[in-house]
Amino acid sequence: DAKTTQPPSMDCAEGRAANLPCNHSTISGNEYVYWYRQIHSQGPQYIIHGLKNNETNEMASLIITEDRKSSTLILPHATLRDTAVYYCTSQGGKLIFGQGTELSVKP
Amino acid sequence: KAGVTQTPRYLIKTRGQQVTLSCSPISGHRSVSWYQQTPGQGLQFLFEYFSETQRNKGNFPGRFSGRQFSNSRSEMNVSTLELGDSALYLCASSLGRGQRSYNSPLHFGNGTRLTVT
């Protein structure tokens, strides 16, 4: 089962870009990289996912390295409401979440 | 479209009792998975169901069980509750299982907060 590694916490200034890294060196060739975030006392919320190519949606951008062993989630203009725990996971057979990164956006 | 609904939202039980939690997936979603979330262990996978069949199971004792009905609604049951079972139990649904589901995001409910005393 694929395992992901993320820094436990990060800070970001409001209005600046937040770049959250994730290592998924054991990901299988057909597994997608997914990012979710969880705000206290709510269920995780889907953000974005990708297989090989970089992806962008209204919430964020996802950059996946060519060897697919790591990725970066980019929140281009972080706001206070982006303060949350961000989980990177590879979605394949058993669904495994790491400990996530607690992002604090500060004014 | 209505989101994933979990009931009840909060539950208090005593050690040794059993509990049943319910999850209604998003309409059209056939895959339902369950997670336990605690401060110490984070989000841990319990099991996944697709078309009434358990497809994957996490590393939890047999006291934890689940099922899925023909309308895709799912229940999980925990028997002989222990203090350590106190947690937020989350349910997620997605469109499918198998190769297609790798390209299918999970949609989570807001969970059931279980407290065992």
PDB file of C-alpha atoms in Angstrom:
ATOM      1  CA  ASP A   1       0.000   0.000   0.000  1.00  0.00           C
ATOM      2  CA  ALA A   2       1.328   3.398  -0.985  1.00  0.00           C
ATOM      3  CA  LYS A   3       2.457   5.677   1.810  1.00  0.00           C
ATOM      4  CA  THR A   4       2.783   9.444   1.815  1.00  0.00           C
ATOM      5  CA  THR A   5       5.011  11.776   3.819  1.00  0.00           C
ATOM      6  CA  GLN A   6       4.220  15.421   4.539  1.00  0.00           C
ATOM      7  CA  PRO A   7       5.700  18.070   6.850  1.00  0.00           C
ATOM      8  CA  PRO A   8       3.614  18.279  10.033  1.00  0.00           C
ATOM      9  CA  SER A   9       3.059  22.025   9.888  1.00  0.00           C
ATOM     10  CA  MET A  10       3.594  25.120   7.746  1.00  0.00           C
ATOM     11  CA  ASP A  11       2.858  28.821   8.016  1.00  0.00           C
ATOM     12  CA  CYS A  12       1.879  31.156   5.202  1.00  0.00           C
ATOM     13  CA  ALA A  13       1.143  34.887   5.065  1.00  0.00           C
ATOM     14  CA  GLU A  14      -2.303  35.865   3.880  1.00  0.00           C
ATOM     15  CA  GLY A  15      -2.304  36.707   0.170  1.00  0.00           C
ATOM     16  CA  ARG A  16       0.881  34.784  -0.523  1.00  0.00           C
ATOM     17  CA  ALA A  17       1.158  31.432  -2.258  1.00  0.00           C
ATOM     18  CA  ALA A  18       1.166  28.345  -0.045  1.00  0.00           C
ATOM     19  CA  ASN A  19       3.235  25.462  -1.393  1.00  0.00           C
ATOM     20  CA  LEU A  20       2.588  22.158   0.363  1.00  0.00           C
ATOM     21  CA  PRO A  21       4.932  19.270  -0.491  1.00  0.00           C
ATOM     22  CA  CYS A  22       4.212  15.555  -0.395  1.00  0.00           C
ATOM     23  CA  ASN A  23       6.427  12.549  -0.904  1.00  0.00           C
ATOM     24  CA  HIS A  24       4.784   9.425  -2.356  1.00  0.00           C
ATOM     25  CA  SER A  25       7.771   7.416  -3.540  1.00  0.00           C
ATOM     26  CA  THR A  26       5.916   4.068  -3.385  1.00  0.00           C
ATOM     27  CA  ILE A  27       2.985   5.124  -5.539  1.00  0.00           C
ATOM     28  CA  SER A  28       1.922   2.614  -8.206  1.00  0.00           C
ATOM     29  CA  GLY A  29       1.734   3.513 -11.870  1.00  0.00           C
ATOM     30  CA  ASN A  30      -2.056   3.596 -12.023  1.00  0.00           C
ATOM     31  CA  GLU A  31      -2.691   5.375  -8.725  1.00  0.00           C
ATOM     32  CA  TYR A  32      -3.705   9.006  -8.698  1.00  0.00           C
ATOM     33  CA  VAL A  33      -2.369  11.581  -6.268  1.00  0.00           C
ATOM     34  CA  TYR A  34      -5.173  13.237  -4.321  1.00  0.00           C
ATOM     35  CA  TRP A  35      -5.262  16.209  -2.016  1.00  0.00           C
ATOM     36  CA  TYR A  36      -7.921  16.803   0.613  1.00  0.00           C
ATOM     37  CA  ARG A  37      -8.195  19.302   3.422  1.00  0.00           C
ATOM     38  CA  GLN A  38      -9.978  19.163   6.736  1.00  0.00           C
ATOM     39  CA  ILE A  39     -11.211  22.074   8.765  1.00  0.00           C
ATOM     40  CA  HIS A  40     -11.766  21.342  12.426  1.00  0.00           C
ATOM     41  CA  SER A  41     -14.830  19.180  13.183  1.00  0.00           C
ATOM     42  CA  GLN A  42     -15.759  18.756   9.521  1.00  0.00           C
ATOM     43  CA  GLY A  43     -15.136  15.883   7.131  1.00  0.00           C
ATOM     44  CA  PRO A  44     -12.225  16.160   4.679  1.00  0.00           C
ATOM     45  CA  GLN A  45     -12.937  18.137   1.522  1.00  0.00           C
ATOM     46  CA  TYR A  46     -11.629  17.127  -1.900  1.00  0.00           C
ATOM     47  CA  ILE A  47      -9.275  19.701  -3.472  1.00  0.00           C
ATOM     48  CA  ILE A  48      -7.606  18.270  -6.573  1.00  0.00           C
ATOM     49  CA  HIS A  49      -6.088  15.113  -8.051  1.00  0.00           C
ATOM     50  CA  GLY A  50      -3.780  14.051 -10.865  1.00  0.00           C
ATOM     51  CA  LEU A  51      -1.971  11.103 -12.414  1.00  0.00           C
ATOM     52  CA  LYS A  52       1.055  12.418 -14.281  1.00  0.00           C
ATOM     53  CA  ASN A  53       0.316  15.891 -15.560  1.00  0.00           C
ATOM     54  CA  ASN A  54       0.035  19.091 -13.604  1.00  0.00           C
ATOM     55  CA  GLU A  55      -3.535  20.058 -12.825  1.00  0.00           C
ATOM     56  CA  THR A  56      -5.323  23.276 -11.937  1.00  0.00           C
ATOM     57  CA  ASN A  57      -8.833  24.004 -10.754  1.00  0.00           C
ATOM     58  CA  GLU A  58     -10.594  26.879  -9.041  1.00  0.00           C
ATOM     59  CA  MET A  59      -9.139  25.943  -5.669  1.00  0.00           C
ATOM     60  CA  ALA A  60      -5.527  25.025  -6.326  1.00  0.00           C
ATOM     61  CA  SER A  61      -2.788  23.758  -8.613  1.00  0.00           C
ATOM     62  CA  LEU A  62      -1.076  20.387  -8.410  1.00  0.00           C
ATOM     63  CA  ILE A  63       2.479  19.882  -9.599  1.00  0.00           C
ATOM     64  CA  ILE A  64       3.616  16.243  -9.935  1.00  0.00           C
ATOM     65  CA  THR A  65       7.275  15.439 -10.565  1.00  0.00           C
ATOM     66  CA  GLU A  66       8.147  13.496 -13.689  1.00  0.00           C
ATOM     67  CA  ASP A  67       9.080  10.392 -11.677  1.00  0.00           C
ATOM     68  CA  ARG A  68       5.781  10.737  -9.742  1.00  0.00           C
ATOM     69  CA  LYS A  69       7.564  10.328  -6.434  1.00  0.00           C
ATOM     70  CA  SER A  70       6.485  13.690  -5.091  1.00  0.00           C
ATOM     71  CA  SER A  71       3.996  16.460  -5.637  1.00  0.00           C
ATOM     72  CA  THR A  72       3.249  20.000  -4.509  1.00  0.00           C
ATOM     73  CA  LEU A  73      -0.136  21.552  -3.836  1.00  0.00           C
ATOM     74  CA  ILE A  74      -0.194  25.265  -4.534  1.00  0.00           C
ATOM     75  CA  LEU A  75      -2.789  27.626  -3.081  1.00  0.00           C
ATOM     76  CA  PRO A  76      -2.000  30.718  -5.154  1.00  0.00           C
ATOM     77  CA  HIS A  77      -3.388  33.388  -2.835  1.00  0.00           C
ATOM     78  CA  ALA A  78      -3.904  31.930   0.617  1.00  0.00           C
ATOM     79  CA  THR A  79      -6.674  33.351   2.795  1.00  0.00           C
ATOM     80  CA  LEU A  80      -7.414  32.868   6.492  1.00  0.00           C
ATOM     81  CA  ARG A  81     -10.139  30.384   5.483  1.00  0.00           C
ATOM     82  CA  ASP A  82      -7.441  28.122   3.990  1.00  0.00           C
ATOM     83  CA  THR A  83      -6.183  27.350   7.502  1.00  0.00           C
ATOM     84  CA  ALA A  84      -6.714  23.580   7.736  1.00  0.00           C
ATOM     85  CA  VAL A  85      -4.995  20.198   7.763  1.00  0.00           C
ATOM     86  CA  TYR A  86      -4.036  19.171   4.228  1.00  0.00           C
ATOM     87  CA  TYR A  87      -3.784  15.497   3.347  1.00  0.00           C
ATOM     88  CA  CYS A  88      -1.985  14.045   0.388  1.00  0.00           C
ATOM     89  CA  THR A  89      -2.935  10.479  -0.504  1.00  0.00           C
ATOM     90  CA  SER A  90      -2.519   8.058  -3.332  1.00  0.00           C
ATOM     91  CA  GLN A  91      -5.846   6.471  -4.137  1.00  0.00           C
ATOM     92  CA  GLY A  92      -5.539   2.856  -5.055  1.00  0.00           C
ATOM     93  CA  GLY A  93      -6.592  -0.274  -3.201  1.00  0.00           C
ATOM     94  CA  LYS A  94      -6.605   0.458   0.497  1.00  0.00           C
ATOM     95  CA  LEU A  95      -7.097   4.146   1.047  1.00  0.00           C
ATOM     96  CA  ILE A  96      -4.314   5.405   3.283  1.00  0.00           C
ATOM     97  CA  PHE A  97      -3.961   8.918   4.652  1.00  0.00           C
ATOM     98  CA  GLY A  98      -0.789  10.190   6.303  1.00  0.00           C
ATOM     99  CA  GLN A  99      -0.698  12.614   9.203  1.00  0.00           C
ATOM    100  CA  GLY A 100      -1.183  15.623   6.934  1.00  0.00           C
ATOM    101  CA  THR A 101       0.207  19.161   7.063  1.00  0.00           C
ATOM    102  CA  GLU A 102      -1.371  21.694   9.378  1.00  0.00           C
ATOM    103  CA  LEU A 103      -1.334  24.935   7.398  1.00  0.00           C
ATOM    104  CA  SER A 104      -1.722  28.168   9.340  1.00  0.00           C
ATOM    105  CA  VAL A 105      -2.450  31.246   7.254  1.00  0.00           C
ATOM    106  CA  LYS A 106      -1.583  34.369   9.199  1.00  0.00           C
ATOM    107  CA  PRO A 107      -2.697  37.972   8.578  1.00  0.00           C
TER     108      PRO A 107
ATOM    109  CA  LYS B   1     -27.143  17.255  -5.043  1.00  0.00           C
ATOM    110  CA  ALA B   2     -27.240  16.327  -1.381  1.00  0.00           C
ATOM    111  CA  GLY B   3     -23.904  15.470   0.179  1.00  0.00           C
ATOM    112  CA  VAL B   4     -22.942  12.443   2.239  1.00  0.00           C
ATOM    113  CA  THR B   5     -25.142  12.195   5.301  1.00  0.00           C
ATOM    114  CA  GLN B   6     -24.041  10.494   8.495  1.00  0.00           C
ATOM    115  CA  THR B   7     -26.273   9.796  11.451  1.00  0.00           C
ATOM    116  CA  PRO B   8     -26.235  10.309  14.314  1.00  0.00           C
ATOM    117  CA  ARG B   9     -23.903  13.289  14.608  1.00  0.00           C
ATOM    118  CA  TYR B  10     -22.982  12.556  18.223  1.00  0.00           C
ATOM    119  CA  LEU B  11     -23.244   9.400  20.289  1.00  0.00           C
ATOM    120  CA  ILE B  12     -22.320   8.479  23.845  1.00  0.00           C
ATOM    121  CA  LYS B  13     -22.065   4.806  24.770  1.00  0.00           C
ATOM    122  CA  THR B  14     -20.794   2.743  27.669  1.00  0.00           C
ATOM    123  CA  ARG B  15     -17.994   0.195  27.550  1.00  0.00           C
ATOM    124  CA  GLY B  16     -19.255  -3.212  26.464  1.00  0.00           C
ATOM    125  CA  GLN B  17     -22.204  -1.868  24.500  1.00  0.00           C
ATOM    126  CA  GLN B  18     -22.497  -2.005  20.742  1.00  0.00           C
ATOM    127  CA  VAL B  19     -23.214   0.794  18.297  1.00  0.00           C
ATOM    128  CA  THR B  20     -24.440   1.145  14.716  1.00  0.00           C
ATOM    129  CA  LEU B  21     -23.596   4.161  12.574  1.00  0.00           C
ATOM    130  CA  SER B  22     -25.317   5.035   9.332  1.00  0.00           C
ATOM    131  CA  CYS B  23     -24.118   6.618   6.090  1.00  0.00           C
ATOM    132  CA  SER B  24     -26.147   7.735   3.084  1.00  0.00           C
ATOM    133  CA  PRO B  25     -23.899   8.345   0.065  1.00  0.00           C
ATOM    134  CA  ILE B  26     -24.336  10.899  -2.666  1.00  0.00           C
ATOM    135  CA  SER B  27     -26.985   9.775  -5.135  1.00  0.00           C
ATOM    136  CA  GLY B  28     -25.408   7.624  -7.835  1.00  0.00           C
ATOM    137  CA  HIS B  29     -22.315   6.788  -5.811  1.00  0.00           C
ATOM    138  CA  ARG B  30     -21.834   3.044  -5.394  1.00  0.00           C
ATOM    139  CA  SER B  31     -18.671   2.953  -3.304  1.00  0.00           C
ATOM    140  CA  VAL B  32     -18.697   3.729   0.405  1.00  0.00           C
ATOM    141  CA  SER B  33     -15.662   3.681   2.669  1.00  0.00           C
ATOM    142  CA  TRP B  34     -15.330   4.208   6.409  1.00  0.00           C
ATOM    143  CA  TYR B  35     -12.557   5.814   8.446  1.00  0.00           C
ATOM    144  CA  GLN B  36     -11.746   6.244  12.117  1.00  0.00           C
ATOM    145  CA  GLN B  37     -10.096   9.497  13.123  1.00  0.00           C
ATOM    146  CA  THR B  38      -8.374  10.006  16.470  1.00  0.00           C
ATOM    147  CA  PRO B  39      -5.865  12.660  17.561  1.00  0.00           C
ATOM    148  CA  GLY B  40      -3.115  10.073  18.005  1.00  0.00           C
ATOM    149  CA  GLN B  41      -3.602   7.854  14.965  1.00  0.00           C
ATOM    150  CA  GLY B  42      -5.048  10.263  12.429  1.00  0.00           C
ATOM    151  CA  LEU B  43      -7.338   9.041   9.646  1.00  0.00           C
ATOM    152  CA  GLN B  44      -7.356   5.261   9.503  1.00  0.00           C
ATOM    153  CA  PHE B  45      -9.104   3.189   6.867  1.00  0.00           C
ATOM    154  CA  LEU B  46     -11.688   0.739   8.177  1.00  0.00           C
ATOM    155  CA  PHE B  47     -13.279  -0.823   5.100  1.00  0.00           C
ATOM    156  CA  GLU B  48     -14.751  -0.141   1.694  1.00  0.00           C
ATOM    157  CA  TYR B  49     -17.921  -1.459   0.101  1.00  0.00           C
ATOM    158  CA  PHE B  50     -19.037  -1.546  -3.494  1.00  0.00           C
ATOM    159  CA  SER B  51     -22.324  -3.040  -4.664  1.00  0.00           C
ATOM    160  CA  GLU B  52     -22.952  -4.620  -1.258  1.00  0.00           C
ATOM    161  CA  THR B  53     -19.550  -6.366  -1.246  1.00  0.00           C
ATOM    162  CA  GLN B  54     -16.639  -5.554   1.022  1.00  0.00           C
ATOM    163  CA  ARG B  55     -13.698  -4.889  -1.273  1.00  0.00           C
ATOM    164  CA  ASN B  56     -10.993  -3.802   1.144  1.00  0.00           C
ATOM    165  CA  LYS B  57     -10.472  -3.925   4.860  1.00  0.00           C
ATOM    166  CA  GLY B  58      -8.092  -2.074   7.146  1.00  0.00           C
ATOM    167  CA  ASN B  59      -6.262  -3.394  10.194  1.00  0.00           C
ATOM    168  CA  PHE B  60      -9.042  -3.307  12.738  1.00  0.00           C
ATOM    169  CA  PRO B  61     -10.307  -6.124  14.978  1.00  0.00           C
ATOM    170  CA  GLY B  62     -13.363  -8.148  14.089  1.00  0.00           C
ATOM    171  CA  ARG B  63     -15.468  -6.050  16.488  1.00  0.00           C
ATOM    172  CA  PHE B  64     -15.659  -3.555  13.640  1.00  0.00           C
ATOM    173  CA  SER B  65     -17.954  -4.631  10.851  1.00  0.00           C
ATOM    174  CA  GLY B  66     -20.018  -3.063   8.152  1.00  0.00           C
ATOM    175  CA  ARG B  67     -22.467  -3.682   5.393  1.00  0.00           C
ATOM    176  CA  GLN B  68     -23.912  -1.986   2.369  1.00  0.00           C
ATOM    177  CA  PHE B  69     -27.474  -2.168   1.168  1.00  0.00           C
ATOM    178  CA  SER B  70     -28.825  -2.375  -2.370  1.00  0.00           C
ATOM    179  CA  ASN B  71     -29.485   1.389  -2.365  1.00  0.00           C
ATOM    180  CA  SER B  72     -25.764   1.936  -1.518  1.00  0.00           C
ATOM    181  CA  ARG B  73     -26.520   3.140   2.002  1.00  0.00           C
ATOM    182  CA  SER B  74     -24.054   1.705   4.484  1.00  0.00           C
ATOM    183  CA  GLU B  75     -23.865   0.942   8.161  1.00  0.00           C
ATOM    184  CA  MET B  76     -20.958   0.131  10.395  1.00  0.00           C
ATOM    185  CA  ASN B  77     -21.197  -1.672  13.681  1.00  0.00           C
ATOM    186  CA  VAL B  78     -18.819  -1.796  16.604  1.00  0.00           C
ATOM    187  CA  SER B  79     -19.475  -4.454  19.219  1.00  0.00           C
ATOM    188  CA  THR B  80     -18.161  -4.677  22.775  1.00  0.00           C
ATOM    189  CA  LEU B  81     -17.095  -1.067  22.833  1.00  0.00           C
ATOM    190  CA  GLU B  82     -13.797  -0.090  24.425  1.00  0.00           C
ATOM    191  CA  LEU B  83     -12.665   3.318  25.656  1.00  0.00           C
ATOM    192  CA  GLY B  84     -10.188   3.447  22.759  1.00  0.00           C
ATOM    193  CA  ASP B  85     -13.032   3.320  20.259  1.00  0.00           C
ATOM    194  CA  SER B  86     -13.859   6.928  21.081  1.00  0.00           C
ATOM    195  CA  ALA B  87     -13.277   8.724  17.803  1.00  0.00           C
ATOM    196  CA  LEU B  88     -14.757  10.583  14.878  1.00  0.00           C
ATOM    197  CA  TYR B  89     -16.070   8.033  12.378  1.00  0.00           C
ATOM    198  CA  LEU B  90     -16.148   9.306   8.824  1.00  0.00           C
ATOM    199  CA  CYS B  91     -17.890   7.897   5.811  1.00  0.00           C
ATOM    200  CA  ALA B  92     -16.963   8.755   2.226  1.00  0.00           C
ATOM    201  CA  SER B  93     -18.633   7.909  -1.056  1.00  0.00           C
ATOM    202  CA  SER B  94     -17.358   7.871  -4.615  1.00  0.00           C
ATOM    203  CA  LEU B  95     -18.643   6.871  -8.025  1.00  0.00           C
ATOM    204  CA  GLY B  96     -17.074   3.482  -8.443  1.00  0.00           C
ATOM    205  CA  ARG B  97     -14.606   0.821  -7.504  1.00  0.00           C
ATOM    206  CA  GLY B  98     -11.811  -0.656  -9.561  1.00  0.00           C
ATOM    207  CA  GLN B  99      -9.728   1.177 -12.107  1.00  0.00           C
ATOM    208  CA  ARG B 100     -12.431   3.801 -12.600  1.00  0.00           C
ATOM    209  CA  SER B 101     -12.452   4.640  -8.943  1.00  0.00           C
ATOM    210  CA  TYR B 102      -8.799   5.648  -9.024  1.00  0.00           C
ATOM    211  CA  ASN B 103     -10.009   8.703 -10.932  1.00  0.00           C
ATOM    212  CA  SER B 104     -12.954   9.297  -8.616  1.00  0.00           C
ATOM    213  CA  PRO B 105     -12.673  11.686  -5.657  1.00  0.00           C
ATOM    214  CA  LEU B 106     -13.972  10.783  -2.236  1.00  0.00           C
ATOM    215  CA  HIS B 107     -16.792  12.861  -0.811  1.00  0.00           C
ATOM    216  CA  PHE B 108     -16.863  12.805   2.970  1.00  0.00           C
ATOM    217  CA  GLY B 109     -19.653  13.312   5.437  1.00  0.00           C
ATOM    218  CA  ASN B 110     -19.089  15.326   8.607  1.00  0.00           C
ATOM    219  CA  GLY B 111     -18.826  12.201  10.696  1.00  0.00           C
ATOM    220  CA  THR B 112     -20.274  10.688  13.830  1.00  0.00           C
ATOM    221  CA  ARG B 113     -18.505  11.628  17.042  1.00  0.00           C
ATOM    222  CA  LEU B 114     -18.558   8.533  19.284  1.00  0.00           C
ATOM    223  CA  THR B 115     -17.656   8.834  22.941  1.00  0.00           C
ATOM    224  CA  VAL B 116     -17.260   5.656  24.991  1.00  0.00           C
ATOM    225  CA  THR B 117     -17.389   6.064  28.758  1.00  0.00           C
TER     226      THR B 117
END
